[in-house]
Amino acid sequence: RKVLNKYIPADFDPALVPRGKKLSSKDGTVPVRMMLPFSMQCETCHTFLYRGRKYNSKKEPVAGPSGRYLGIQRFRFYIKCQHCSRPISFLTDPKNADYEMENGATRNFEMHRNTKKEETGPDDEGGGGTRTKTKTNDQQKPGQKEDAMKQLENRVLDSQREMADLDNLEEIKAMNARHLRIDPLEALQLEEITETESTTTNDSLLTQED
């Protein structure tokens, strides 16, 4: 049976317990078992490495001026292709809350990233992030405000048309229901009454002309 309660001596010092994994003395990396954050294709054997697959990777902090973004440390991960064992590396991108492909493979196309680029603008050449187009209310042109007002008016008109169409549909449904409720005998009587009324009106018009 697995022991749940462990004995803690009185002279136990928690500061002596090692915290986390230290950098190796050989290459300064830390072994990490991780899943791929995005799908990619190896540049040597063209094998696809799909998102969510587990790999034994090595992690190291990025050095230099590009190693930090707003005080957040960036990390580099190394993995190997399962088919040709080519080393592949990618970086963390805290600016866009994403990852950046560095070497050894090409990142597969992702639709949500393409839509974000269209909304925010082209990628920065240096950092690999997106350059957002932010404009204050003072910088907006008066033509843009007028366009917004026109769009609002068009939306109001469209909503009014939809309400009118719905009212007309309800009237048509009510009329159809009334016609369905009428018996065939009553319909014939109504036709005879309308025919007699039309003949009387025609006779009266002829007498007036004479």
GROMACS .gro file of C-alpha atoms in nm:
model
  210
    1ARG     CA    1   0.000   0.000   0.000
    2LYS     CA    2   0.121   0.345  -0.084
    3VAL     CA    3   0.216   0.555   0.218
    4LEU     CA    4   0.032   0.889   0.223
    5ASN     CA    5   0.164   1.028   0.553
    6LYS     CA    6   0.536   1.082   0.573
    7TYR     CA    7   0.746   1.143   0.881
    8ILE     CA    8   0.893   1.495   0.905
    9PRO     CA    9   1.167   1.526   1.169
   10ALA     CA   10   1.182   1.818   1.406
   11ASP     CA   11   1.511   1.951   1.265
   12PHE     CA   12   1.384   1.950   0.903
   13ASP     CA   13   1.501   2.253   0.701
   14PRO     CA   14   1.291   2.310   0.382
   15ALA     CA   15   1.558   2.546   0.244
   16LEU     CA   16   1.787   2.245   0.187
   17VAL     CA   17   1.538   2.077  -0.048
   18PRO     CA   18   1.650   2.127  -0.413
   19ARG     CA   19   1.404   2.338  -0.613
   20GLY     CA   20   1.351   2.245  -0.977
   21LYS     CA   21   1.611   2.129  -1.225
   22LYS     CA   22   1.944   2.303  -1.263
   23LEU     CA   23   2.119   2.381  -1.588
   24SER     CA   24   2.350   2.104  -1.703
   25SER     CA   25   2.721   2.178  -1.700
   26LYS     CA   26   2.766   2.044  -2.055
   27ASP     CA   27   2.545   2.269  -2.269
   28GLY     CA   28   2.351   2.476  -2.014
   29THR     CA   29   2.011   2.317  -2.094
   30VAL     CA   30   1.739   2.152  -1.885
   31PRO     CA   31   1.570   1.828  -1.997
   32VAL     CA   32   1.194   1.880  -2.030
   33ARG     CA   33   0.919   1.641  -2.136
   34MET     CA   34   0.679   1.853  -2.340
   35MET     CA   35   0.411   1.843  -2.611
   36LEU     CA   36   0.452   2.033  -2.935
   37PRO     CA   37   0.265   2.365  -2.917
   38PHE     CA   38   0.204   2.376  -3.296
   39SER     CA   39   0.232   2.152  -3.602
   40MET     CA   40   0.544   2.171  -3.816
   41GLN     CA   41   0.722   1.996  -4.105
   42CYS     CA   42   1.084   1.887  -4.100
   43GLU     CA   43   1.300   2.057  -4.362
   44THR     CA   44   1.519   1.749  -4.422
   45CYS     CA   45   1.280   1.453  -4.451
   46HIS     CA   46   0.953   1.656  -4.482
   47THR     CA   47   0.793   1.457  -4.203
   48PHE     CA   48   0.501   1.626  -4.028
   49LEU     CA   49   0.530   1.673  -3.652
   50TYR     CA   50   0.182   1.730  -3.520
   51ARG     CA   51   0.068   1.946  -3.231
   52GLY     CA   52   0.025   1.761  -2.902
   53ARG     CA   53   0.289   1.493  -2.964
   54LYS     CA   54   0.524   1.441  -2.670
   55TYR     CA   55   0.898   1.483  -2.706
   56ASN     CA   56   1.203   1.478  -2.483
   57SER     CA   57   1.324   1.834  -2.532
   58LYS     CA   58   1.596   2.057  -2.390
   59LYS     CA   59   1.523   2.405  -2.264
   60GLU     CA   60   1.758   2.699  -2.226
   61PRO     CA   61   1.706   3.071  -2.158
   62VAL     CA   62   1.759   3.301  -2.457
   63ALA     CA   63   2.060   3.527  -2.408
   64GLY     CA   64   2.118   3.875  -2.544
   65PRO     CA   65   1.889   4.176  -2.587
   66SER     CA   66   1.614   3.966  -2.747
   67GLY     CA   67   1.611   3.727  -2.447
   68ARG     CA   68   1.357   3.932  -2.254
   69TYR     CA   69   1.032   4.105  -2.340
   70LEU     CA   70   0.902   4.351  -2.079
   71GLY     CA   71   1.098   4.164  -1.813
   72ILE     CA   72   0.966   3.820  -1.922
   73GLN     CA   73   1.238   3.566  -1.995
   74ARG     CA   74   1.219   3.392  -2.333
   75PHE     CA   75   1.320   3.026  -2.367
   76ARG     CA   76   1.451   2.814  -2.651
   77PHE     CA   77   1.348   2.449  -2.692
   78TYR     CA   78   1.540   2.181  -2.881
   79ILE     CA   79   1.380   1.862  -3.013
   80LYS     CA   80   1.474   1.600  -3.274
   81CYS     CA   81   1.272   1.477  -3.570
   82GLN     CA   82   1.147   1.124  -3.502
   83HIS     CA   83   1.233   1.016  -3.859
   84CYS     CA   84   1.573   1.170  -3.943
   85SER     CA   85   1.686   1.298  -3.598
   86ARG     CA   86   1.745   1.649  -3.726
   87PRO     CA   87   1.762   1.903  -3.442
   88ILE     CA   88   1.472   2.152  -3.441
   89SER     CA   89   1.453   2.464  -3.227
   90PHE     CA   90   1.174   2.711  -3.151
   91LEU     CA   91   1.134   3.003  -2.910
   92THR     CA   92   0.867   3.136  -2.680
   93ASP     CA   93   0.695   3.458  -2.792
   94PRO     CA   94   0.550   3.635  -2.487
   95LYS     CA   95   0.456   3.940  -2.695
   96ASN     CA   96   0.189   3.745  -2.884
   97ALA     CA   97   0.138   3.465  -2.625
   98ASP     CA   98   0.262   3.217  -2.885
   99TYR     CA   99   0.575   3.034  -3.009
  100GLU     CA  100   0.821   3.133  -3.283
  101MET     CA  101   0.982   2.883  -3.519
  102GLU     CA  102   1.361   2.924  -3.533
  103ASN     CA  103   1.542   2.647  -3.719
  104GLY     CA  104   1.507   2.295  -3.860
  105ALA     CA  105   1.140   2.298  -3.962
  106THR     CA  106   0.862   2.513  -4.104
  107ARG     CA  107   0.543   2.592  -3.917
  108ASN     CA  108   0.219   2.474  -4.074
  109PHE     CA  109  -0.045   2.723  -4.185
  110GLU     CA  110  -0.300   2.812  -3.916
  111MET     CA  111  -0.618   2.999  -4.003
  112HIS     CA  112  -0.654   3.180  -3.671
  113ARG     CA  113  -0.302   3.327  -3.704
  114ASN     CA  114  -0.382   3.452  -4.054
  115THR     CA  115  -0.699   3.628  -3.932
  116LYS     CA  116  -0.504   3.791  -3.649
  117LYS     CA  117  -0.247   3.921  -3.901
  118GLU     CA  118  -0.522   4.070  -4.115
  119GLU     CA  119  -0.675   4.243  -3.814
  120THR     CA  120  -0.355   4.372  -3.654
  121GLY     CA  121  -0.121   4.423  -3.952
  122PRO     CA  122   0.202   4.267  -4.086
  123ASP     CA  123   0.462   4.096  -3.870
  124ASP     CA  124   0.759   4.286  -3.731
  125GLU     CA  125   1.079   4.182  -3.907
  126GLY     CA  126   1.292   4.167  -3.594
  127GLY     CA  127   1.079   4.029  -3.313
  128GLY     CA  128   0.840   3.814  -3.515
  129GLY     CA  129   0.537   3.965  -3.344
  130THR     CA  130   0.245   4.161  -3.479
  131ARG     CA  131   0.228   4.537  -3.506
  132THR     CA  132  -0.114   4.654  -3.395
  133LYS     CA  133  -0.280   4.950  -3.563
  134THR     CA  134  -0.401   5.165  -3.275
  135LYS     CA  135  -0.560   5.503  -3.336
  136THR     CA  136  -0.701   5.742  -3.082
  137ASN     CA  137  -1.028   5.926  -3.127
  138ASP     CA  138  -0.840   6.247  -3.209
  139GLN     CA  139  -0.651   6.078  -3.494
  140GLN     CA  140  -0.966   5.937  -3.657
  141LYS     CA  141  -1.075   6.118  -3.971
  142PRO     CA  142  -1.422   6.280  -3.992
  143GLY     CA  143  -1.501   6.060  -4.294
  144GLN     CA  144  -1.462   5.750  -4.077
  145LYS     CA  145  -1.710   5.890  -3.824
  146GLU     CA  146  -1.958   5.962  -4.104
  147ASP     CA  147  -1.916   5.609  -4.235
  148ALA     CA  148  -1.989   5.475  -3.889
  149MET     CA  149  -2.308   5.686  -3.872
  150LYS     CA  150  -2.415   5.563  -4.216
  151GLN     CA  151  -2.358   5.204  -4.111
  152LEU     CA  152  -2.570   5.261  -3.801
  153GLU     CA  153  -2.850   5.415  -4.008
  154ASN     CA  154  -2.840   5.125  -4.253
  155ARG     CA  155  -2.863   4.878  -3.965
  156VAL     CA  156  -3.168   5.063  -3.828
  157LEU     CA  157  -3.334   5.062  -4.170
  158ASP     CA  158  -3.261   4.692  -4.215
  159SER     CA  159  -3.413   4.612  -3.877
  160GLN     CA  160  -3.724   4.817  -3.965
  161ARG     CA  161  -3.760   4.631  -4.295
  162GLU     CA  162  -3.728   4.298  -4.118
  163MET     CA  163  -4.002   4.396  -3.871
  164ALA     CA  164  -4.231   4.508  -4.158
  165ASP     CA  165  -4.169   4.181  -4.343
  166LEU     CA  166  -4.252   3.983  -4.031
  167ASP     CA  167  -4.578   4.177  -3.988
  168ASN     CA  168  -4.672   4.109  -4.351
  169LEU     CA  169  -4.598   3.740  -4.309
  170GLU     CA  170  -4.820   3.724  -4.001
  171GLU     CA  171  -5.105   3.890  -4.192
  172ILE     CA  172  -5.069   3.645  -4.480
  173LYS     CA  173  -5.072   3.352  -4.239
  174ALA     CA  174  -5.386   3.486  -4.071
  175MET     CA  175  -5.561   3.526  -4.409
  176ASN     CA  176  -5.465   3.173  -4.511
  177ALA     CA  177  -5.601   3.041  -4.184
  178ARG     CA  178  -5.932   3.221  -4.243
  179HIS     CA  179  -5.963   3.075  -4.593
  180LEU     CA  180  -5.898   2.729  -4.458
  181ARG     CA  181  -6.173   2.766  -4.198
  182ILE     CA  182  -6.442   2.860  -4.461
  183ASP     CA  183  -6.658   2.570  -4.583
  184PRO     CA  184  -6.692   2.511  -4.959
  185LEU     CA  185  -7.066   2.592  -4.947
  186GLU     CA  186  -6.993   2.926  -4.783
  187ALA     CA  187  -6.729   2.997  -5.047
  188LEU     CA  188  -6.985   2.928  -5.327
  189GLN     CA  189  -7.240   3.154  -5.159
  190LEU     CA  190  -6.981   3.433  -5.133
  191GLU     CA  191  -6.897   3.393  -5.505
  192GLU     CA  192  -7.270   3.412  -5.599
  193ILE     CA  193  -7.314   3.723  -5.383
  194THR     CA  194  -7.017   3.894  -5.544
  195GLU     CA  195  -7.143   3.800  -5.893
  196THR     CA  196  -7.492   3.940  -5.822
  197GLU     CA  197  -7.342   4.259  -5.681
  198SER     CA  198  -7.125   4.303  -5.991
  199THR     CA  199  -7.425   4.248  -6.226
  200THR     CA  200  -7.637   4.498  -6.036
  201THR     CA  201  -7.365   4.758  -6.052
  202ASN     CA  202  -7.325   4.702  -6.429
  203ASP     CA  203  -7.703   4.733  -6.486
  204SER     CA  204  -7.718   5.054  -6.285
  205LEU     CA  205  -7.432   5.201  -6.488
  206LEU     CA  206  -7.607   5.112  -6.817
  207THR     CA  207  -7.936   5.272  -6.707
  208GLN     CA  208  -7.752   5.588  -6.606
  209GLU     CA  209  -7.585   5.608  -6.948
  210ASP     CA  210  -7.921   5.573  -7.128
   0.00000   0.00000   0.00000
